[in-house]
mmCIF file with all atom_site columns, C-alpha atoms in Angstrom:
data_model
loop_
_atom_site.group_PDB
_atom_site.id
_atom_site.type_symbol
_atom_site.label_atom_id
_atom_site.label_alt_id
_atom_site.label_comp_id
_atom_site.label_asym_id
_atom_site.label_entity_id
_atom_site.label_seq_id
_atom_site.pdbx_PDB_ins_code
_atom_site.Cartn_x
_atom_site.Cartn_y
_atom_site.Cartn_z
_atom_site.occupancy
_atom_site.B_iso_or_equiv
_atom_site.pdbx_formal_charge
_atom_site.auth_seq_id
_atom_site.auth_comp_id
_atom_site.auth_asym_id
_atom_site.auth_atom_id
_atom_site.pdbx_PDB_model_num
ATOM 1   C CA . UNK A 1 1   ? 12.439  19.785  14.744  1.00 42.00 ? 1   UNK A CA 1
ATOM 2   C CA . UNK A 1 2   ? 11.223  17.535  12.345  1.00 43.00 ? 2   UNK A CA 1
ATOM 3   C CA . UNK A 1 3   ? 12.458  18.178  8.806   1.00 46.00 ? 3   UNK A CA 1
ATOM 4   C CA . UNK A 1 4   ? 15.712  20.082  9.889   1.00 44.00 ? 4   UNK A CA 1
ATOM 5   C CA . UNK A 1 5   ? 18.888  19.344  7.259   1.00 40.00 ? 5   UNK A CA 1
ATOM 6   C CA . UNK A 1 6   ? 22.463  19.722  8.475   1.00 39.00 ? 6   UNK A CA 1
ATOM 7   C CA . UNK A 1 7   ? 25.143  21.213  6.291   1.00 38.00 ? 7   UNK A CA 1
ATOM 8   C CA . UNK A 1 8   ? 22.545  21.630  3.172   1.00 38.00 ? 8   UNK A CA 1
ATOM 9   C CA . UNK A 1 9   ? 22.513  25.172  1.890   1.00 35.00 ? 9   UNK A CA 1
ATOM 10  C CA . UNK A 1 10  ? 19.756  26.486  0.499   1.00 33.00 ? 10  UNK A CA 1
ATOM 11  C CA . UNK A 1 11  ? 20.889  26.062  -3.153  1.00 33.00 ? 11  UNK A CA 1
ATOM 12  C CA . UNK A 1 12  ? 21.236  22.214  -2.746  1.00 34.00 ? 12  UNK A CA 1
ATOM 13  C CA . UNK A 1 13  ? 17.605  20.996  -3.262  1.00 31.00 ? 13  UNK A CA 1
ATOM 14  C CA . UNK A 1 14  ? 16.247  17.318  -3.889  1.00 31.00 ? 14  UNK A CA 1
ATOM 15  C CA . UNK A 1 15  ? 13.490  16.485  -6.342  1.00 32.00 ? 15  UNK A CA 1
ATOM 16  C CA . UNK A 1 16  ? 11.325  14.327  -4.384  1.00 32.00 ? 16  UNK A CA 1
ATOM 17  C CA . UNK A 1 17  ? 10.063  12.230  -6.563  1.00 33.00 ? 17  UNK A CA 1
ATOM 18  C CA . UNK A 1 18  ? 8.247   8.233   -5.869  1.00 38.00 ? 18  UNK A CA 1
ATOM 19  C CA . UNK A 1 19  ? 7.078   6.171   -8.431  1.00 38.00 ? 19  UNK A CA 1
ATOM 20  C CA . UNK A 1 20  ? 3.545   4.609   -8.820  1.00 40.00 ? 20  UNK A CA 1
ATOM 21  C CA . UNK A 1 21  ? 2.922   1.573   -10.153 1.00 38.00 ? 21  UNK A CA 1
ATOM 22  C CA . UNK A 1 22  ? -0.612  1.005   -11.341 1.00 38.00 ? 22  UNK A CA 1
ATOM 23  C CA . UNK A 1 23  ? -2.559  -1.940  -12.151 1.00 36.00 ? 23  UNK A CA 1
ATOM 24  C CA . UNK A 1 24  ? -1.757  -2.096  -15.783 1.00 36.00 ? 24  UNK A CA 1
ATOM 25  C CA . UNK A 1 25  ? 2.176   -2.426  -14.899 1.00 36.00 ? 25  UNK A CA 1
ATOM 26  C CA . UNK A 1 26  ? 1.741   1.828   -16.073 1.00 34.00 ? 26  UNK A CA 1
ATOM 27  C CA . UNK A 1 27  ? 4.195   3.978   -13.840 1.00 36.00 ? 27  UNK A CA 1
ATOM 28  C CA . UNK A 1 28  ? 3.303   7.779   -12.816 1.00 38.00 ? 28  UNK A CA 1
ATOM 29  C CA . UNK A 1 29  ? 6.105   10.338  -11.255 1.00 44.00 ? 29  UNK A CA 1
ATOM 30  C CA . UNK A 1 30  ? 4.537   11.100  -8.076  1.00 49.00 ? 30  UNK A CA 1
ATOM 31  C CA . UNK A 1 31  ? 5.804   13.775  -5.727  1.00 53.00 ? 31  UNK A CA 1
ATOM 32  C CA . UNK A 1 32  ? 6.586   13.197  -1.879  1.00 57.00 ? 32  UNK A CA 1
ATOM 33  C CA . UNK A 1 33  ? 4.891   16.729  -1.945  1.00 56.00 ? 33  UNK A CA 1
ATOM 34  C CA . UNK A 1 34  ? 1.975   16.099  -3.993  1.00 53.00 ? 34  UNK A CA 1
ATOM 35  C CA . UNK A 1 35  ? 1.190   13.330  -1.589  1.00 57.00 ? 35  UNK A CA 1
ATOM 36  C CA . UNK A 1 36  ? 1.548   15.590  1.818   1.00 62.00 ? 36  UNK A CA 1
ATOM 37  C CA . UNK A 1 37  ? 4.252   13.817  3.126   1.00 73.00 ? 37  UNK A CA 1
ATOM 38  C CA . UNK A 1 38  ? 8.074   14.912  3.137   1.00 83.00 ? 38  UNK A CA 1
ATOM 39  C CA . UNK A 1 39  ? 10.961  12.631  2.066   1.00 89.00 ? 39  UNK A CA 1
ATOM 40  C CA . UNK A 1 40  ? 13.725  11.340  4.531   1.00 92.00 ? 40  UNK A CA 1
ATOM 41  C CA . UNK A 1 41  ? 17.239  12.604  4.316   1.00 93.00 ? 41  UNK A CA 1
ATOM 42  C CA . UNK A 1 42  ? 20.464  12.165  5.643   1.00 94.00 ? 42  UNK A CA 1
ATOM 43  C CA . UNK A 1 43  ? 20.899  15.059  8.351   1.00 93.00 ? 43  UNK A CA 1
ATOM 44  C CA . UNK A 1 44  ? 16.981  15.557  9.195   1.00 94.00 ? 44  UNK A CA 1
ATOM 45  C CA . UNK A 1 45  ? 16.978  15.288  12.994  1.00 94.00 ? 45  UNK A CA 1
ATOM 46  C CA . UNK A 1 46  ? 14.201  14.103  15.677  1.00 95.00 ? 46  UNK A CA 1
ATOM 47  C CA . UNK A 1 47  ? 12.819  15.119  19.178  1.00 94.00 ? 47  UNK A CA 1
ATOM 48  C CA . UNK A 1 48  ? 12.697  11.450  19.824  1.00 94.00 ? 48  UNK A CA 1
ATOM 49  C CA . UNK A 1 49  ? 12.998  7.575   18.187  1.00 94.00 ? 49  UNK A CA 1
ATOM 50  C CA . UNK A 1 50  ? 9.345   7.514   18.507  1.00 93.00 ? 50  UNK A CA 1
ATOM 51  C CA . UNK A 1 51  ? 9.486   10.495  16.771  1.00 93.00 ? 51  UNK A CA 1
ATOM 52  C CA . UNK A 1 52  ? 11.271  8.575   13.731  1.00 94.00 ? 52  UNK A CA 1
ATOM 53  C CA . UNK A 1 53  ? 9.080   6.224   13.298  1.00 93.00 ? 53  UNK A CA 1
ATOM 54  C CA . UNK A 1 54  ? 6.218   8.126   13.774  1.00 93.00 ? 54  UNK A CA 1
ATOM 55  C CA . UNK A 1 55  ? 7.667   10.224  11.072  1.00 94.00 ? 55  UNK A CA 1
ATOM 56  C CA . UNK A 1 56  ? 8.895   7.049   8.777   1.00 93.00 ? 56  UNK A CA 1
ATOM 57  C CA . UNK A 1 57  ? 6.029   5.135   9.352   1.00 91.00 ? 57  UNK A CA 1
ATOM 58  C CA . UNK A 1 58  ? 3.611   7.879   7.446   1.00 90.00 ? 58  UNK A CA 1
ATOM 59  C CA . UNK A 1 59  ? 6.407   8.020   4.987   1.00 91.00 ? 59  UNK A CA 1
ATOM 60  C CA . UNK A 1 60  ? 5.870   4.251   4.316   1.00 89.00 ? 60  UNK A CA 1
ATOM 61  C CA . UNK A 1 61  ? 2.189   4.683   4.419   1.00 88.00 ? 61  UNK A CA 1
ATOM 62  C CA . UNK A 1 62  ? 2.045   7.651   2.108   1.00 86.00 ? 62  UNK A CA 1
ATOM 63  C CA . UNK A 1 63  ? 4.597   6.312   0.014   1.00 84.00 ? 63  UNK A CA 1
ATOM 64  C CA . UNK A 1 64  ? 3.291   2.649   -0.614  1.00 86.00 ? 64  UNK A CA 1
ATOM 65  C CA . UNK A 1 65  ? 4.450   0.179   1.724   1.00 88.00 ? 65  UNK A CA 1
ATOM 66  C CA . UNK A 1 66  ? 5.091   -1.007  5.389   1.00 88.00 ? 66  UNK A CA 1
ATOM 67  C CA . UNK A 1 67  ? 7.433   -0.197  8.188   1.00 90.00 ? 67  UNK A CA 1
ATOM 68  C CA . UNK A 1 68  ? 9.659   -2.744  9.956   1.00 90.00 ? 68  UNK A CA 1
ATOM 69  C CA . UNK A 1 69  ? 11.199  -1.739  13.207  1.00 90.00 ? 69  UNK A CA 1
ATOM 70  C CA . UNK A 1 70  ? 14.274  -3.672  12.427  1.00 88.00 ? 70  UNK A CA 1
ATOM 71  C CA . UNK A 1 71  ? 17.767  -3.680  14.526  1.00 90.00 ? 71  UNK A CA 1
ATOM 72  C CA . UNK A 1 72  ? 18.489  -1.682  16.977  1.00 93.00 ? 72  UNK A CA 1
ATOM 73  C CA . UNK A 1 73  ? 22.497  -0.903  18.936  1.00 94.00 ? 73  UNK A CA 1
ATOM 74  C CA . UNK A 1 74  ? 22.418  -0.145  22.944  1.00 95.00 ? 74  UNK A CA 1
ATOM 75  C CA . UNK A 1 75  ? 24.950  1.863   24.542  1.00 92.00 ? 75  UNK A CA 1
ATOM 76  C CA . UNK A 1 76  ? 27.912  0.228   26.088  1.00 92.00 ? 76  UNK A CA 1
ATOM 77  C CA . UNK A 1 77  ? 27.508  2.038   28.980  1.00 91.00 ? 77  UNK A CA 1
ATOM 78  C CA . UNK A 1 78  ? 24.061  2.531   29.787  1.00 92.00 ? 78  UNK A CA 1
ATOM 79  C CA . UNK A 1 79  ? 22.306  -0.141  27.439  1.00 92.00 ? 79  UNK A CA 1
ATOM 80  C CA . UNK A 1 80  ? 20.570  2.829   26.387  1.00 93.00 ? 80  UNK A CA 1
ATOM 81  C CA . UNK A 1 81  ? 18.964  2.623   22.388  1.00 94.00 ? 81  UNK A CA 1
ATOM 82  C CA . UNK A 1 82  ? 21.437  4.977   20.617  1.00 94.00 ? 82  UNK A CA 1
ATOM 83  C CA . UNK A 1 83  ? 20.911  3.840   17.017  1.00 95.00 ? 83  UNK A CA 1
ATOM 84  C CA . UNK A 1 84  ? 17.710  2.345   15.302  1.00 95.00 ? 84  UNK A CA 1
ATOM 85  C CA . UNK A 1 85  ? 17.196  0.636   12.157  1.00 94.00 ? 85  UNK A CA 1
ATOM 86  C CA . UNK A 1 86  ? 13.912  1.254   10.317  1.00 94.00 ? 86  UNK A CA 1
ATOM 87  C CA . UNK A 1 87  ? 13.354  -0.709  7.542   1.00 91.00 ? 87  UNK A CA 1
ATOM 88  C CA . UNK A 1 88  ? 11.022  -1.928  4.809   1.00 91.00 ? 88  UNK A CA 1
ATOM 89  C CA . UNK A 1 89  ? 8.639   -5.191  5.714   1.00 85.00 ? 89  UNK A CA 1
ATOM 90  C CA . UNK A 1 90  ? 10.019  -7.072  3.070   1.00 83.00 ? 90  UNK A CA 1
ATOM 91  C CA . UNK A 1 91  ? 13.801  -6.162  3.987   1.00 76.00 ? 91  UNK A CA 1
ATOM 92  C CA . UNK A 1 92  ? 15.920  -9.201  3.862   1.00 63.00 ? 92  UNK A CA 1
ATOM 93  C CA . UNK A 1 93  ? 14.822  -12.674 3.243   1.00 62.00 ? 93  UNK A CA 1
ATOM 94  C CA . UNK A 1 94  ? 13.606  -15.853 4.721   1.00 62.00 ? 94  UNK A CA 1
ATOM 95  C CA . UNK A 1 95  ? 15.486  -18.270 6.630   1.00 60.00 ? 95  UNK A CA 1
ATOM 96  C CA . UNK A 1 96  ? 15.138  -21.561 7.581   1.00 59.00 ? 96  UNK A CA 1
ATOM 97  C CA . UNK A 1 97  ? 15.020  -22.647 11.387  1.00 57.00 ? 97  UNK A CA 1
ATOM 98  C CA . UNK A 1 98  ? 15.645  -25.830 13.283  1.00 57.00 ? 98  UNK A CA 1
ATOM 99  C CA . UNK A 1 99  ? 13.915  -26.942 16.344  1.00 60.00 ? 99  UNK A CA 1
ATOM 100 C CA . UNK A 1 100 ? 15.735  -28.278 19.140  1.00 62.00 ? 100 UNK A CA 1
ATOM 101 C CA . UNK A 1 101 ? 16.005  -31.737 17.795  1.00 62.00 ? 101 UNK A CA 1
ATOM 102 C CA . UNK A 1 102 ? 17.784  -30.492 15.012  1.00 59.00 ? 102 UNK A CA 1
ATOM 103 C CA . UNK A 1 103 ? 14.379  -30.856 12.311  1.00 58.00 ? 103 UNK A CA 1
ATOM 104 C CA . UNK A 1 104 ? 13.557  -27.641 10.085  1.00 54.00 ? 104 UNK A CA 1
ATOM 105 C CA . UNK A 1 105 ? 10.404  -25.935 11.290  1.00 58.00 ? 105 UNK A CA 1
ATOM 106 C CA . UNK A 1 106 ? 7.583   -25.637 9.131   1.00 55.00 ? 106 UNK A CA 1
ATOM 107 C CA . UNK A 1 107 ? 8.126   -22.832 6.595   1.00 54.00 ? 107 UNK A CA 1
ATOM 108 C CA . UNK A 1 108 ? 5.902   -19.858 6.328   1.00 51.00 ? 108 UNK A CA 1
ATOM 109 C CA . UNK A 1 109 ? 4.516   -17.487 4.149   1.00 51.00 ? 109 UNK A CA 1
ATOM 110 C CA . UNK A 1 110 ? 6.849   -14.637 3.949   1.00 51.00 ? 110 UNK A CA 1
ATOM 111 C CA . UNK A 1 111 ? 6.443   -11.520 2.649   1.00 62.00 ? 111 UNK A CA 1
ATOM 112 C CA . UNK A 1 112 ? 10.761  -10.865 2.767   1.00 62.00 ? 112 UNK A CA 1
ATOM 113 C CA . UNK A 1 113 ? 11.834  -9.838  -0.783  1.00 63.00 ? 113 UNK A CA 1
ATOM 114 C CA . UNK A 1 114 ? 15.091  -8.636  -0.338  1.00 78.00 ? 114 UNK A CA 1
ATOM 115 C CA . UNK A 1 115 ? 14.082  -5.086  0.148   1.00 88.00 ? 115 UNK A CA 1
ATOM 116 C CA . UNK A 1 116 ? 17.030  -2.435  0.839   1.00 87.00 ? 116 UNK A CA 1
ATOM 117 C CA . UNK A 1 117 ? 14.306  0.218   0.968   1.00 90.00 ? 117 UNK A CA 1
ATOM 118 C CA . UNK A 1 118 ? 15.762  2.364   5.016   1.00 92.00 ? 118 UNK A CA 1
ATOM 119 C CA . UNK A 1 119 ? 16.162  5.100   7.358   1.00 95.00 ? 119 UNK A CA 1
ATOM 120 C CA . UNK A 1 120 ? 18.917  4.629   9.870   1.00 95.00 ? 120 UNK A CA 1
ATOM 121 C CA . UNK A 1 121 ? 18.886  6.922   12.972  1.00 95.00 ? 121 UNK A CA 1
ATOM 122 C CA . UNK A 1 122 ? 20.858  7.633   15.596  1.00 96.00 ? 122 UNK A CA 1
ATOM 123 C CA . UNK A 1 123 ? 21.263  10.123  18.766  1.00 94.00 ? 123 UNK A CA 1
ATOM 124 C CA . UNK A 1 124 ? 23.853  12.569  18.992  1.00 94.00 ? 124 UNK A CA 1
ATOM 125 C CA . UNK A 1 125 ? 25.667  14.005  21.508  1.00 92.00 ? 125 UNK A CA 1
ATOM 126 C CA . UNK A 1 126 ? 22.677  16.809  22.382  1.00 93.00 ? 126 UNK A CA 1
ATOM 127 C CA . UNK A 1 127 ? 19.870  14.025  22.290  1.00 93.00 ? 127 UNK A CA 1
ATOM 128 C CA . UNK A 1 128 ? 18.567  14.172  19.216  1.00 95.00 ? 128 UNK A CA 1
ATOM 129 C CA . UNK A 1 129 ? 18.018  11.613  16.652  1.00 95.00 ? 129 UNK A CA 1
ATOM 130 C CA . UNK A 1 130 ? 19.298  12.475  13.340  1.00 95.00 ? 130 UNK A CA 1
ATOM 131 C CA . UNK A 1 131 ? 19.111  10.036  9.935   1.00 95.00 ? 131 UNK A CA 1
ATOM 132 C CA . UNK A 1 132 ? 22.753  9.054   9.221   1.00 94.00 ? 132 UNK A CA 1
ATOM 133 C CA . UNK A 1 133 ? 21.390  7.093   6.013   1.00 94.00 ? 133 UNK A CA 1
ATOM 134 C CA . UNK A 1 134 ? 18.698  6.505   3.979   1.00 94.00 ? 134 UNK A CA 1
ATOM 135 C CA . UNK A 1 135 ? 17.906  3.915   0.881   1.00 90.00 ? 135 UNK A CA 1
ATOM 136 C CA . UNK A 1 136 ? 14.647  5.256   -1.250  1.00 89.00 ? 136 UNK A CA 1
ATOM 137 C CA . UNK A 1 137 ? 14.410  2.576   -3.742  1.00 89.00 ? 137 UNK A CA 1
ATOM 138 C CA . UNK A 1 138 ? 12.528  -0.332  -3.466  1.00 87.00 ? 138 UNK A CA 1
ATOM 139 C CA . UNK A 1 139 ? 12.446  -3.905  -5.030  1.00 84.00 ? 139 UNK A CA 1
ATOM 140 C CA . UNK A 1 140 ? 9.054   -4.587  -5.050  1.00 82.00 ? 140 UNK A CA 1
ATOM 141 C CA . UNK A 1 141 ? 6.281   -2.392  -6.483  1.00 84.00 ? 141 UNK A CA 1
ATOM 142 C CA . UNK A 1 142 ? 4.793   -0.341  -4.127  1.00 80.00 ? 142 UNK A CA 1
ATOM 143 C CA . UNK A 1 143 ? 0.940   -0.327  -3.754  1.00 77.00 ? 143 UNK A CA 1
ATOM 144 C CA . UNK A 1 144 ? -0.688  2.437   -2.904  1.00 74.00 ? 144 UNK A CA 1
ATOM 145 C CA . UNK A 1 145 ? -3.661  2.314   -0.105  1.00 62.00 ? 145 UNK A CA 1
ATOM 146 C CA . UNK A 1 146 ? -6.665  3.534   -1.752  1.00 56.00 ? 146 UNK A CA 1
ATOM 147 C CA . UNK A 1 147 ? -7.278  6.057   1.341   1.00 54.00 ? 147 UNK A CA 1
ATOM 148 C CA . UNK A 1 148 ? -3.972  7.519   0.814   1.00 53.00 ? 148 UNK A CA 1
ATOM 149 C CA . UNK A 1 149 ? -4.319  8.557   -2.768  1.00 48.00 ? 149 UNK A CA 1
ATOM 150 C CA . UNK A 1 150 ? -7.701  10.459  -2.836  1.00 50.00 ? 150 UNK A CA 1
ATOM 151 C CA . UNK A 1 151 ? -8.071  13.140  0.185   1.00 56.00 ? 151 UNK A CA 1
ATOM 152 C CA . UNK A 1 152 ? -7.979  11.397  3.325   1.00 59.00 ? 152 UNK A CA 1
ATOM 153 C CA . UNK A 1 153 ? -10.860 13.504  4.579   1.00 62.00 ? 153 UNK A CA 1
ATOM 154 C CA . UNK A 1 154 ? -13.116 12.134  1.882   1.00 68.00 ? 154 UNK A CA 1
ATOM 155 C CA . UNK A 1 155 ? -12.072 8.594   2.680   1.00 69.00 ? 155 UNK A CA 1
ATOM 156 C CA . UNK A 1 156 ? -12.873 9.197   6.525   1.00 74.00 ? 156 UNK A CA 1
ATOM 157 C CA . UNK A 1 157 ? -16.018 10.306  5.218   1.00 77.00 ? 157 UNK A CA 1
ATOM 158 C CA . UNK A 1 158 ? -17.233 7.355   3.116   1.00 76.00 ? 158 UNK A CA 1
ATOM 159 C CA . UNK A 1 159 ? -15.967 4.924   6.148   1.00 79.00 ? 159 UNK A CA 1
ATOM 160 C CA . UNK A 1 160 ? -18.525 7.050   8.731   1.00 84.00 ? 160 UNK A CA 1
ATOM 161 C CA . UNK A 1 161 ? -21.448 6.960   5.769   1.00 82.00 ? 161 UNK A CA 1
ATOM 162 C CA . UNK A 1 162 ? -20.566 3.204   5.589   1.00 81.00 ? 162 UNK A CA 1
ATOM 163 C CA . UNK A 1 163 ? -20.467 2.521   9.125   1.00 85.00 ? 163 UNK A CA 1
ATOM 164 C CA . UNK A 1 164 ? -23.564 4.742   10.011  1.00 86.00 ? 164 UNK A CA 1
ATOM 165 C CA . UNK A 1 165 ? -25.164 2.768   7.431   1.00 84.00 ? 165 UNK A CA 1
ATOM 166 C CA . UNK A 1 166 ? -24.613 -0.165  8.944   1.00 84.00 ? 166 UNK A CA 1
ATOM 167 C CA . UNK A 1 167 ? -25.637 0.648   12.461  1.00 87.00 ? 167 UNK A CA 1
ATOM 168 C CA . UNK A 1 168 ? -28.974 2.210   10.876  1.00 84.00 ? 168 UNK A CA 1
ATOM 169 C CA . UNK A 1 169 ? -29.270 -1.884  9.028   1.00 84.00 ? 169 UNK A CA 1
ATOM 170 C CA . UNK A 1 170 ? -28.189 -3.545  12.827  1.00 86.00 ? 170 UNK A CA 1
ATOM 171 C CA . UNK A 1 171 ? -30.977 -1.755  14.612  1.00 85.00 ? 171 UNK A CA 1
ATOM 172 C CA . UNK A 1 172 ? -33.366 -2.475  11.752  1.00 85.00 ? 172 UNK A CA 1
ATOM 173 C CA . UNK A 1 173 ? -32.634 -6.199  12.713  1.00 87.00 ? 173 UNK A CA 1
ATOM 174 C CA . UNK A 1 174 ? -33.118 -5.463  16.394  1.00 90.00 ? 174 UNK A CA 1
ATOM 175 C CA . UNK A 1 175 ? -36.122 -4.223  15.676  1.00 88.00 ? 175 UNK A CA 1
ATOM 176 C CA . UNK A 1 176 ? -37.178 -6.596  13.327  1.00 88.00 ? 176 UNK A CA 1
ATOM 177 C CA . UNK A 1 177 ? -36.188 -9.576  15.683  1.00 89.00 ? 177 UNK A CA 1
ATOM 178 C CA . UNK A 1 178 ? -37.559 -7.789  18.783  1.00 90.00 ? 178 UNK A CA 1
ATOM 179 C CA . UNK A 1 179 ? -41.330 -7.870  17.027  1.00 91.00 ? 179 UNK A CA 1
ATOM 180 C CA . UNK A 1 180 ? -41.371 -11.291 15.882  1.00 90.00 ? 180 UNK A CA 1
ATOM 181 C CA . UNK A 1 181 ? -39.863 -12.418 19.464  1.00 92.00 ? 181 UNK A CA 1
ATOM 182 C CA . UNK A 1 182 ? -42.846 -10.355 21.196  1.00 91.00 ? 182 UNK A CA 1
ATOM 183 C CA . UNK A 1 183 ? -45.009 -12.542 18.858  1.00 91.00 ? 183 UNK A CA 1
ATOM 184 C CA . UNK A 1 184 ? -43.894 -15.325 19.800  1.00 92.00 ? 184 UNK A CA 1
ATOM 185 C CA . UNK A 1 185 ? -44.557 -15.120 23.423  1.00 92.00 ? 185 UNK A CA 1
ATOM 186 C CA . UNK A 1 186 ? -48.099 -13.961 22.459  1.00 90.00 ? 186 UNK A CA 1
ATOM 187 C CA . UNK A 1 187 ? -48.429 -16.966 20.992  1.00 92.00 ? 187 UNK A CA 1
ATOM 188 C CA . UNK A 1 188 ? -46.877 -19.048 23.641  1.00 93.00 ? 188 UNK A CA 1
ATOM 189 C CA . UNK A 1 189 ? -49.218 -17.207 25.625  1.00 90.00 ? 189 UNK A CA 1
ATOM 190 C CA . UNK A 1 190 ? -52.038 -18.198 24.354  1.00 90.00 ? 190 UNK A CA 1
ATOM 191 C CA . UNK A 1 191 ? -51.103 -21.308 24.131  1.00 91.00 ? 191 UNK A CA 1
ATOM 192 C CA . UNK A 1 192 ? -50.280 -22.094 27.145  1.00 91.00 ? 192 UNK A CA 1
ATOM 193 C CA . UNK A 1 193 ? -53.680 -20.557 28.230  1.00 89.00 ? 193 UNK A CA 1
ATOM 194 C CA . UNK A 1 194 ? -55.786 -22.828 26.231  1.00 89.00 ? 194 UNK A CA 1
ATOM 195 C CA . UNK A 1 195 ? -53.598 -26.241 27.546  1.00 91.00 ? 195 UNK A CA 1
ATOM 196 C CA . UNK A 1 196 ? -54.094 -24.486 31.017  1.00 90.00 ? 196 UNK A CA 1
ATOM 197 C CA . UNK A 1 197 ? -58.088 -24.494 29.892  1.00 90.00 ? 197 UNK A CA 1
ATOM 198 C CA . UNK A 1 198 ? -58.040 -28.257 28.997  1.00 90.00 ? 198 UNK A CA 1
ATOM 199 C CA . UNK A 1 199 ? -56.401 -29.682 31.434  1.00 92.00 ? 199 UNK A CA 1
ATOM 200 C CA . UNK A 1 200 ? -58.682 -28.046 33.870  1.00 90.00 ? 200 UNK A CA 1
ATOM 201 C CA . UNK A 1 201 ? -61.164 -29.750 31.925  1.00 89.00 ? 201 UNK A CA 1
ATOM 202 C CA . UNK A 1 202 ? -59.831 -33.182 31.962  1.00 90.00 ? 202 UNK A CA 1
ATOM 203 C CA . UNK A 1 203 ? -58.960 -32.633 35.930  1.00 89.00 ? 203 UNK A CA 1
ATOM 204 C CA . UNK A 1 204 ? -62.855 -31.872 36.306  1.00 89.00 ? 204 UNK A CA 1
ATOM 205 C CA . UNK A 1 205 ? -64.293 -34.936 34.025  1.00 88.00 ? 205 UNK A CA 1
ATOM 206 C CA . UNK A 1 206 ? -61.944 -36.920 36.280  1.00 87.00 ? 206 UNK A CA 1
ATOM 207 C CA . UNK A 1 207 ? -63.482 -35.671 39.544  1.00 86.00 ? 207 UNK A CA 1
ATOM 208 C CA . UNK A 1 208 ? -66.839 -36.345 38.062  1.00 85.00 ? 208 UNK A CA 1
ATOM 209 C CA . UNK A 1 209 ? -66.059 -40.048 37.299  1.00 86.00 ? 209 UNK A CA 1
ATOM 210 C CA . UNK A 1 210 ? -64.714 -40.180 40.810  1.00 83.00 ? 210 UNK A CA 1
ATOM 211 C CA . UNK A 1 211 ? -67.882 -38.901 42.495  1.00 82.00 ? 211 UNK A CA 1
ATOM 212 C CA . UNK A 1 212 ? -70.096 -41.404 40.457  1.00 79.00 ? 212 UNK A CA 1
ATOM 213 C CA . UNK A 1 213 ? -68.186 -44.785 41.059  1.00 79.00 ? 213 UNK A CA 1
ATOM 214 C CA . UNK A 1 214 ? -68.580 -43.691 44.959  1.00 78.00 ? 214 UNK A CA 1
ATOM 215 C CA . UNK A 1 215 ? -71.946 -43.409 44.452  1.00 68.00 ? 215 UNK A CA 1
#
């Protein structure tokens, strides 16, 4: 079960609290709670490793920041995935890499700061996943997703106003295009009818000039 502590009692009790830096460089104490999401801790078991990150990843989310499914140890005997690393997308830093010749590859934009910020998990003897460790802090500020700190139904709301809204504009132009292209092919109509006319006209003069010169 997800949330499950080993060996806490119920008199040992964390103050979840994040930190949220605003635009201004202002900070606010912001609860895990507040937010809707609960805080990793060493001891809080899993069905699953999907589970885990299923369960880290909305942490991150909630929180400010992304998931990296980082390292991972098999079993010796099995090569089955007994431990899993989840870590911050800026954990670590970047390196430079040589090609085959021996040249350094073109460098990239990396978003690797350094970042400590985990959850470590791994399976224990009955099958479940439990965290074995877990580093909160950060070295980066943490930004916030706009969805995530009003109430996610009202966000889901604006985006199916916005999107409705923008189907209602799409078959406006469908509409819009669909008239002027019926138009058109009035007018081709047309015209086509009246170069139909004269060159029925100019076939006949022809004919007539025809029948005189035999004449």
């Amino acid at each position: 079960m997800i949330g499950a502590r080993i060996g806490d009692s119920s008199q040992d009790t964390l103050e979840l609290v994040d930190v949220n830096i605003a635009a201004d460089g202002s900070t606010s104490d912001v609860s895990c709670e507040e937010r809707g999401v609960e805080e990793p801790c060493v001891g809080m078991e899993f069905e699953s490793e999907d589970a885990a990150k299923k369960f880290y990843d909305e942490y991150a989310r909630h929180t400010g920041f992304k998931m990296r499914i980082d390292q991972c140890r098999r079993s010796e005997v099995d090569k089955k995935i007994i431990s899993r690393r989840l870590s911050c997308n800026k954990e670590g830093y970047y390196t430079k890499s040589k090609n085959q010749f021996g040249h350094i590859r073109k460098q990239h934009t990396s978003s690797r700061q350094g970042c400590n910020a985990m959850m470590l998990v791994r399976v224990n003897k009955f099958g479940k996943w439990v965290v074995t460790k877990f580093e909160k802090d950060h070295t980066h500020p943490l930004v916030l997703s706009t969805c995530l700190s009003v109430n996610e139904g009202d966000c889901k709301e604006r985006r199916i106003q916005g999107l409705t809204a923008e189907l209602k504009h799409q078959d406006g132009l469908i509409k819009f295009y669909r008239e002027h292209l019926c138009m058109l092919l009035g007018e081709i109509e047309q015209q086509t009818e009246v170069l139909s006319t004269k060159i029925q006209v100019a076939v006949n003069n022809v004919r007539e000039i025809e029948t005189k010169e035999q004449k």
